PDB file of C-alpha atoms in Angstrom:
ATOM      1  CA  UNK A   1     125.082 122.572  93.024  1.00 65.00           C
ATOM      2  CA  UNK A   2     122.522 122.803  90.284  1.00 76.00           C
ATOM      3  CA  UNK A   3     118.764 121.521  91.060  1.00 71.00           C
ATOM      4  CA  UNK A   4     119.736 119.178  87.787  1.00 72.00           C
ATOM      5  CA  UNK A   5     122.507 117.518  89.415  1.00 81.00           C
ATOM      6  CA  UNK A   6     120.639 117.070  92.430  1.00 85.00           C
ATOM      7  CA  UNK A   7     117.673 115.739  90.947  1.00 89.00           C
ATOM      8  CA  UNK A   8     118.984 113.259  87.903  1.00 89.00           C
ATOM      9  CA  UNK A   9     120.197 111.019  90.724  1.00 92.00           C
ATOM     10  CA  UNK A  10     117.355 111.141  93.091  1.00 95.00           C
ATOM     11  CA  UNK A  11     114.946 110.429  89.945  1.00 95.00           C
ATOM     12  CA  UNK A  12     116.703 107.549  89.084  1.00 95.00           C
ATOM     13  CA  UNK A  13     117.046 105.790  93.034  1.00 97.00           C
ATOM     14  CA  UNK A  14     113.104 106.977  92.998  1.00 97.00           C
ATOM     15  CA  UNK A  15     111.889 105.225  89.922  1.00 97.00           C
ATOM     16  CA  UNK A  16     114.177 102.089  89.868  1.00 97.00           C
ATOM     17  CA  UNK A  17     113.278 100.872  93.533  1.00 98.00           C
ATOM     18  CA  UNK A  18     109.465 101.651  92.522  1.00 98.00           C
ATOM     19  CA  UNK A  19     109.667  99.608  89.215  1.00 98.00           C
ATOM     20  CA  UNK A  20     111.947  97.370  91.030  1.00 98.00           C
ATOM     21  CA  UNK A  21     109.327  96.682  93.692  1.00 97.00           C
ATOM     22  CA  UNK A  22     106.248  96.586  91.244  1.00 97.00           C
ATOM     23  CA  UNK A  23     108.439  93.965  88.951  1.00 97.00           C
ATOM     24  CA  UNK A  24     109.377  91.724  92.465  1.00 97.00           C
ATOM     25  CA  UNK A  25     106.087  91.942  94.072  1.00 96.00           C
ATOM     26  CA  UNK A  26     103.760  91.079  90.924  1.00 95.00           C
ATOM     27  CA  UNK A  27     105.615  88.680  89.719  1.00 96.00           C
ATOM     28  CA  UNK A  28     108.133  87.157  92.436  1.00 97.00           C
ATOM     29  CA  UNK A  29     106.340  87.419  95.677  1.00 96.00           C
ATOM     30  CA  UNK A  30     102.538  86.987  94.517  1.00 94.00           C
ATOM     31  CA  UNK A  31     104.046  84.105  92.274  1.00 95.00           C
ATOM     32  CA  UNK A  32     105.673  82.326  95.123  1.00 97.00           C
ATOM     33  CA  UNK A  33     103.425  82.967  97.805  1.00 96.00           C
ATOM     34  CA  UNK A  34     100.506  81.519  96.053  1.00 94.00           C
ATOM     35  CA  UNK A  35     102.595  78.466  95.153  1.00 96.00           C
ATOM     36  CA  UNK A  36     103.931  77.827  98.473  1.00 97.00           C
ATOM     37  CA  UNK A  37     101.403  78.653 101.059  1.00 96.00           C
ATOM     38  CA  UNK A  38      98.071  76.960 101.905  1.00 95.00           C
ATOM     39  CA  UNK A  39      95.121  79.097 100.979  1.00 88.00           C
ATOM     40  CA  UNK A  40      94.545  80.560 104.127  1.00 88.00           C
ATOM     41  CA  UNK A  41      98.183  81.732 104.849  1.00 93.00           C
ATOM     42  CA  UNK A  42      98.623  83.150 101.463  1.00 93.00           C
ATOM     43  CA  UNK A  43      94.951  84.783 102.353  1.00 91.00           C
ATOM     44  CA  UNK A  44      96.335  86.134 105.124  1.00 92.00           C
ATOM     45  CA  UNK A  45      99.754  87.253 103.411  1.00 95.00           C
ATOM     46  CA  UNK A  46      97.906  89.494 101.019  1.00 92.00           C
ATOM     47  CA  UNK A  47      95.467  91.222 102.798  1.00 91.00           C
ATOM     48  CA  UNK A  48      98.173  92.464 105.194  1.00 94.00           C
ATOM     49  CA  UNK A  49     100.773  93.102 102.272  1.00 95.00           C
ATOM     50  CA  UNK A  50      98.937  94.859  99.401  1.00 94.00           C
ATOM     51  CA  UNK A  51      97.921  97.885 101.181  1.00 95.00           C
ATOM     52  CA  UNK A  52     101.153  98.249 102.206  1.00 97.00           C
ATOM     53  CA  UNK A  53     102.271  97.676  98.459  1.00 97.00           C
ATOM     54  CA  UNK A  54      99.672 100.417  97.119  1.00 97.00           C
ATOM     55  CA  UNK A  55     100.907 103.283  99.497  1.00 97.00           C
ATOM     56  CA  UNK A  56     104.185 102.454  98.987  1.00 97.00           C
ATOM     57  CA  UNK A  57     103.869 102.425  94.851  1.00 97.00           C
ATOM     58  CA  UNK A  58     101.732 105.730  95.284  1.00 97.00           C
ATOM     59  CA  UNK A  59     104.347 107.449  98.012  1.00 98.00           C
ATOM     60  CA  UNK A  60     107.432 106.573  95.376  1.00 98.00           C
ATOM     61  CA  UNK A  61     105.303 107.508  92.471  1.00 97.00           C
ATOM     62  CA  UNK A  62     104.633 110.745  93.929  1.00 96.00           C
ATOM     63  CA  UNK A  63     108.817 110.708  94.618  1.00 96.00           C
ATOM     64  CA  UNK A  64     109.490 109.661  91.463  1.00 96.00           C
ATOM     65  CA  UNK A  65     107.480 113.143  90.145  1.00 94.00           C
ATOM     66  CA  UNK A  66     108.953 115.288  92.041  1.00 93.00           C
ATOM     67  CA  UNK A  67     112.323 114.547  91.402  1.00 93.00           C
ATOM     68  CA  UNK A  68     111.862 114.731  87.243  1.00 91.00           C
ATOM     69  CA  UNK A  69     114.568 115.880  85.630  1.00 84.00           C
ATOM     70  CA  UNK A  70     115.268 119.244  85.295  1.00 81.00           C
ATOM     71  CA  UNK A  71     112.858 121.113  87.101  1.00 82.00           C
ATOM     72  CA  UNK A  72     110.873 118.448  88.953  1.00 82.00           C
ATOM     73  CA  UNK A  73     107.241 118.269  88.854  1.00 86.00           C
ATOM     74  CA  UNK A  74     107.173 121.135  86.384  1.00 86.00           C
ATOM     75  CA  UNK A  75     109.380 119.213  83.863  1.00 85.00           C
ATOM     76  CA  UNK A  76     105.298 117.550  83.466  1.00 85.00           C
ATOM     77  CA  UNK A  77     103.595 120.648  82.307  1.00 86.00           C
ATOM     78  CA  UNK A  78     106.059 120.968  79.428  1.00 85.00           C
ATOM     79  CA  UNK A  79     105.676 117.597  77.585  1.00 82.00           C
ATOM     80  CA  UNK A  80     103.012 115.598  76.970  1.00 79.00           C
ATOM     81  CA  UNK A  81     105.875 112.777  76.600  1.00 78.00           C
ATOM     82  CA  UNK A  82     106.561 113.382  80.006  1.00 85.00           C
ATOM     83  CA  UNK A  83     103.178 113.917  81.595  1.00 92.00           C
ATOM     84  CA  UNK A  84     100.985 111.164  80.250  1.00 94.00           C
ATOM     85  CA  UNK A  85     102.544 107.718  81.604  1.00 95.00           C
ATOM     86  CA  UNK A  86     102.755 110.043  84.997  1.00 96.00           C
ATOM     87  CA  UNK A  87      99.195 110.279  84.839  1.00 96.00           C
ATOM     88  CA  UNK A  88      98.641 106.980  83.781  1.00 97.00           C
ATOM     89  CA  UNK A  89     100.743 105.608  86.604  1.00 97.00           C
ATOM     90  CA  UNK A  90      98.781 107.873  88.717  1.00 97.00           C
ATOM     91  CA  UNK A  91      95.293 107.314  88.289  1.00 98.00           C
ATOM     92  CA  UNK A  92      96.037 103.333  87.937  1.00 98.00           C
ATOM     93  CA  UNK A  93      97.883 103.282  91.499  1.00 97.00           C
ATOM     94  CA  UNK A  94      95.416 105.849  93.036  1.00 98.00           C
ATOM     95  CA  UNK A  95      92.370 103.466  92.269  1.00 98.00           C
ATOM     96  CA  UNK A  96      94.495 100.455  93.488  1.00 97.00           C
ATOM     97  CA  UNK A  97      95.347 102.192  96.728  1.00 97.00           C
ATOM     98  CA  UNK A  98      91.712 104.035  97.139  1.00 98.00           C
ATOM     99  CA  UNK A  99      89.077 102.229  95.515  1.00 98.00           C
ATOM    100  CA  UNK A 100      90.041  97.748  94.017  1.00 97.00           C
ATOM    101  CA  UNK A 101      92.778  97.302  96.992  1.00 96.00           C
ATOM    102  CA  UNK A 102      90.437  98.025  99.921  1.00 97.00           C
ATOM    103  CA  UNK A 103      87.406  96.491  98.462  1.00 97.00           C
ATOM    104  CA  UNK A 104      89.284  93.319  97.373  1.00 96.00           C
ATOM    105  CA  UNK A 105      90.389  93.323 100.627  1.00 95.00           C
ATOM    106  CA  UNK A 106      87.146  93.611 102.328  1.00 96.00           C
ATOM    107  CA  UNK A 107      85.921  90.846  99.853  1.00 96.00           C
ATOM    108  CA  UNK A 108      88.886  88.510 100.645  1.00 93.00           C
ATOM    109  CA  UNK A 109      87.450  89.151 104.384  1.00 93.00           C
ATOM    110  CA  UNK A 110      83.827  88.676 103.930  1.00 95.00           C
ATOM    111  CA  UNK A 111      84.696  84.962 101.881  1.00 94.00           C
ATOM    112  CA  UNK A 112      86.688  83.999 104.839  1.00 91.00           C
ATOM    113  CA  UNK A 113      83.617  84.628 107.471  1.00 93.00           C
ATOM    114  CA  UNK A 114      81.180  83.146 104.527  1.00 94.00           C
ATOM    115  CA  UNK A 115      83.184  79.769 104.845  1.00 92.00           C
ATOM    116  CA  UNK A 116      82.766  79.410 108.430  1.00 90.00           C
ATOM    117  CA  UNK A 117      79.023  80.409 108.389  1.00 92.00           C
ATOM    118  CA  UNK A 118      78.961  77.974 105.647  1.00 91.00           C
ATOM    119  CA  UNK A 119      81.035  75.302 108.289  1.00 88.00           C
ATOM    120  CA  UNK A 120      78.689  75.802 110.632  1.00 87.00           C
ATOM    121  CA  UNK A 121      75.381  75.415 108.490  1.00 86.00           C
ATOM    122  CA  UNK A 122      76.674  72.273 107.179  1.00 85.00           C
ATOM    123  CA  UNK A 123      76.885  70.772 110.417  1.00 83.00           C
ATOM    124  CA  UNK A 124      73.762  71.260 111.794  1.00 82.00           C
ATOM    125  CA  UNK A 125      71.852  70.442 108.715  1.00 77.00           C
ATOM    126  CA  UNK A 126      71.825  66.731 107.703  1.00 60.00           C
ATOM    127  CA  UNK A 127      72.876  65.499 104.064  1.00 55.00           C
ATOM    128  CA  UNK A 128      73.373  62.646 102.410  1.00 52.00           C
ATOM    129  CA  UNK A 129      76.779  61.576 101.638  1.00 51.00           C
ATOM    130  CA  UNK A 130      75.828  61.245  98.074  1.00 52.00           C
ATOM    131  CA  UNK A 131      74.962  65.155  97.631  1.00 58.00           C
ATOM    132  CA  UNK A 132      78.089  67.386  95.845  1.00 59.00           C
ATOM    133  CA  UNK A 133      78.584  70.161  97.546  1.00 76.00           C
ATOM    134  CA  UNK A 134      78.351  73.363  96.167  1.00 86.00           C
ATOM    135  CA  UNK A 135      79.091  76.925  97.684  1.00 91.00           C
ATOM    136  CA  UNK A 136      76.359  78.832  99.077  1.00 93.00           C
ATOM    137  CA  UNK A 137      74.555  81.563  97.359  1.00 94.00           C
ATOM    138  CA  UNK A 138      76.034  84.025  98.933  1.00 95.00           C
ATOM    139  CA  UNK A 139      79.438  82.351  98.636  1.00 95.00           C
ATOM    140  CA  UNK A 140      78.560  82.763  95.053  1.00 95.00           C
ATOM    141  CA  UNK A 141      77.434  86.365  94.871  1.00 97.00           C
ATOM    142  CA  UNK A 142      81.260  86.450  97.345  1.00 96.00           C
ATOM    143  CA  UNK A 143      83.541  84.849  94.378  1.00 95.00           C
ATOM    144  CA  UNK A 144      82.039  86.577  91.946  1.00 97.00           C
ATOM    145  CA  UNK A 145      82.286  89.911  93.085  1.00 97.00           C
ATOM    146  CA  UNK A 146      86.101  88.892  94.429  1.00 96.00           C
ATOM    147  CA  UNK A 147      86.761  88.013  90.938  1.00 96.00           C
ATOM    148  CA  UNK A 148      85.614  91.105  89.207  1.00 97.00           C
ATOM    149  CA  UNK A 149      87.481  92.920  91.681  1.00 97.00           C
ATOM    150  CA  UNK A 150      90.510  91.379  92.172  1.00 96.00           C
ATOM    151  CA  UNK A 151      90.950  91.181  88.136  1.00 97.00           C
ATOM    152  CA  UNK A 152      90.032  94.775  88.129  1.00 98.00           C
ATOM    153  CA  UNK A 153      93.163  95.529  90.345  1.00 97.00           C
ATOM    154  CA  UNK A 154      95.650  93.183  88.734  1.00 97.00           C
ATOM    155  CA  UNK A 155      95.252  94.930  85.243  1.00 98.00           C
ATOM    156  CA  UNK A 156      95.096  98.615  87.083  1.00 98.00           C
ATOM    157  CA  UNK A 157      98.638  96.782  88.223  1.00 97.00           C
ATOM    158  CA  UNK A 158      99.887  96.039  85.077  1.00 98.00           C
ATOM    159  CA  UNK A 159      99.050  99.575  83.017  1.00 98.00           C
ATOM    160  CA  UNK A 160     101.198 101.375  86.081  1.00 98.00           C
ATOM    161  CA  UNK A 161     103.580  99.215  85.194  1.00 98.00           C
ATOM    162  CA  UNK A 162     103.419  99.400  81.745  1.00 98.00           C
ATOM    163  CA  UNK A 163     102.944 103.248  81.872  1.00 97.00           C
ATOM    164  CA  UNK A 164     106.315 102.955  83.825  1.00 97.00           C
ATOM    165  CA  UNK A 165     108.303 100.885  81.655  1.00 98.00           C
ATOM    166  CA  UNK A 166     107.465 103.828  79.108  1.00 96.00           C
ATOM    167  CA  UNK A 167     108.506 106.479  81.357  1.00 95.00           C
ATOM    168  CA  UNK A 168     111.845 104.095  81.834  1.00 96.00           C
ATOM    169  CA  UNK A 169     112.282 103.475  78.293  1.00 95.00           C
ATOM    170  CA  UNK A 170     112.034 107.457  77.568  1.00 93.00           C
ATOM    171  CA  UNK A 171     114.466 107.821  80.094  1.00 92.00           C
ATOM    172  CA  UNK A 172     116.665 105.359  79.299  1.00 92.00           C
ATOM    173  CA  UNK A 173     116.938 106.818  75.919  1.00 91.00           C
ATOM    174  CA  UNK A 174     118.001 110.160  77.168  1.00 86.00           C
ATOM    175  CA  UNK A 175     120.702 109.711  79.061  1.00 82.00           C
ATOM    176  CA  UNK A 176     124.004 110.092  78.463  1.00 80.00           C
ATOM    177  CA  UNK A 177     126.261 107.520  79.425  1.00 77.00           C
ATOM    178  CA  UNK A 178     129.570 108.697  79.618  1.00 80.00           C
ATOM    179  CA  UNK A 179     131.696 108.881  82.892  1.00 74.00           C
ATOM    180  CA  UNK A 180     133.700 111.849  83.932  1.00 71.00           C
TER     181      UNK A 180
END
């Protein structure tokens, strides 16, 4: 058995059950979730999903390279075609799973503890009924930087996917379809 033969069908399994999972995920799950849940389950939902969703993307990325058509990873150093929405996918997923995933997290965990800080210093201070409320500095300083963060890692989401649906559209476009 050629290494060809062997890795065509691997590549394909690979790729379309790690675009498969980036397409349900982003827009499916997240979609659904948000819709359905109160705040503070969908809160909890994602912080115990995503990293689980970044090391899987970055395990079948890394799956999905290996098992490149014809020679595997070394199909990469002879196209730039080839190589560039790899490293796209790469870097994009690697700062997801390493740097914007973990500190959106940690954010996401730090606004939770804010609002019951902010609970409690509500109740022991007395206000008039006629103030507005408004979050607390730091609560502030909290969404902002949750924001920035959290946008940060939904567009590094969407290039790997985009960098992906060019690798699938390349791919797509060389294969040939007949059966045997």
């Amino acid at each position: 058995m050629e290494l060809h033969s062997f890795l065509a069908p691997l590549h394909l399994l690979s790729f379309s059950t790690l675009l498969g999972t980036q397409l349900y995920q982003t827009f499916v799950v997240t979609k659904i979730a948000h819709v359905s849940l109160p705040r503070s389950a969908f809160t909890t939902l994602q912080k115990r999903l995503f990293p689980i969703y970044f090391r899987g993307q970055s395990l079948l990325l890394l799956l999905t390279i290996a098992t490149i058509p014809s020679r595997g990873p070394l199909t990469l150093i002879a196209s730039k075609a080839v190589w560039i929405p790899f490293a796209i996918a790469g870097l994009t997923a690697t700062l997801n799973l390493l740097v914007y995933g973990p500190r959106t997290r940690r954010i996401m965990i730090e606004r939770i503890h804010q609002e019951t800080r902010d609970a409690l210093q509500k109740q022991t201070e007395e206000e008039d009924d006629d103030d507005v409320e408004s979050p607390s500095l730091e609560m502030q300083r909290l969404n902002r930087s949750f924001s920035r963060n959290h946008a940060m890692s939904i567009h590094l989401n969407l290039l790997t996917i985009g960098a992906l649906l060019w690798w699938g559209w390349k791919l797509a476009s060389n294969l040939n379809l007949e059966l045997k």
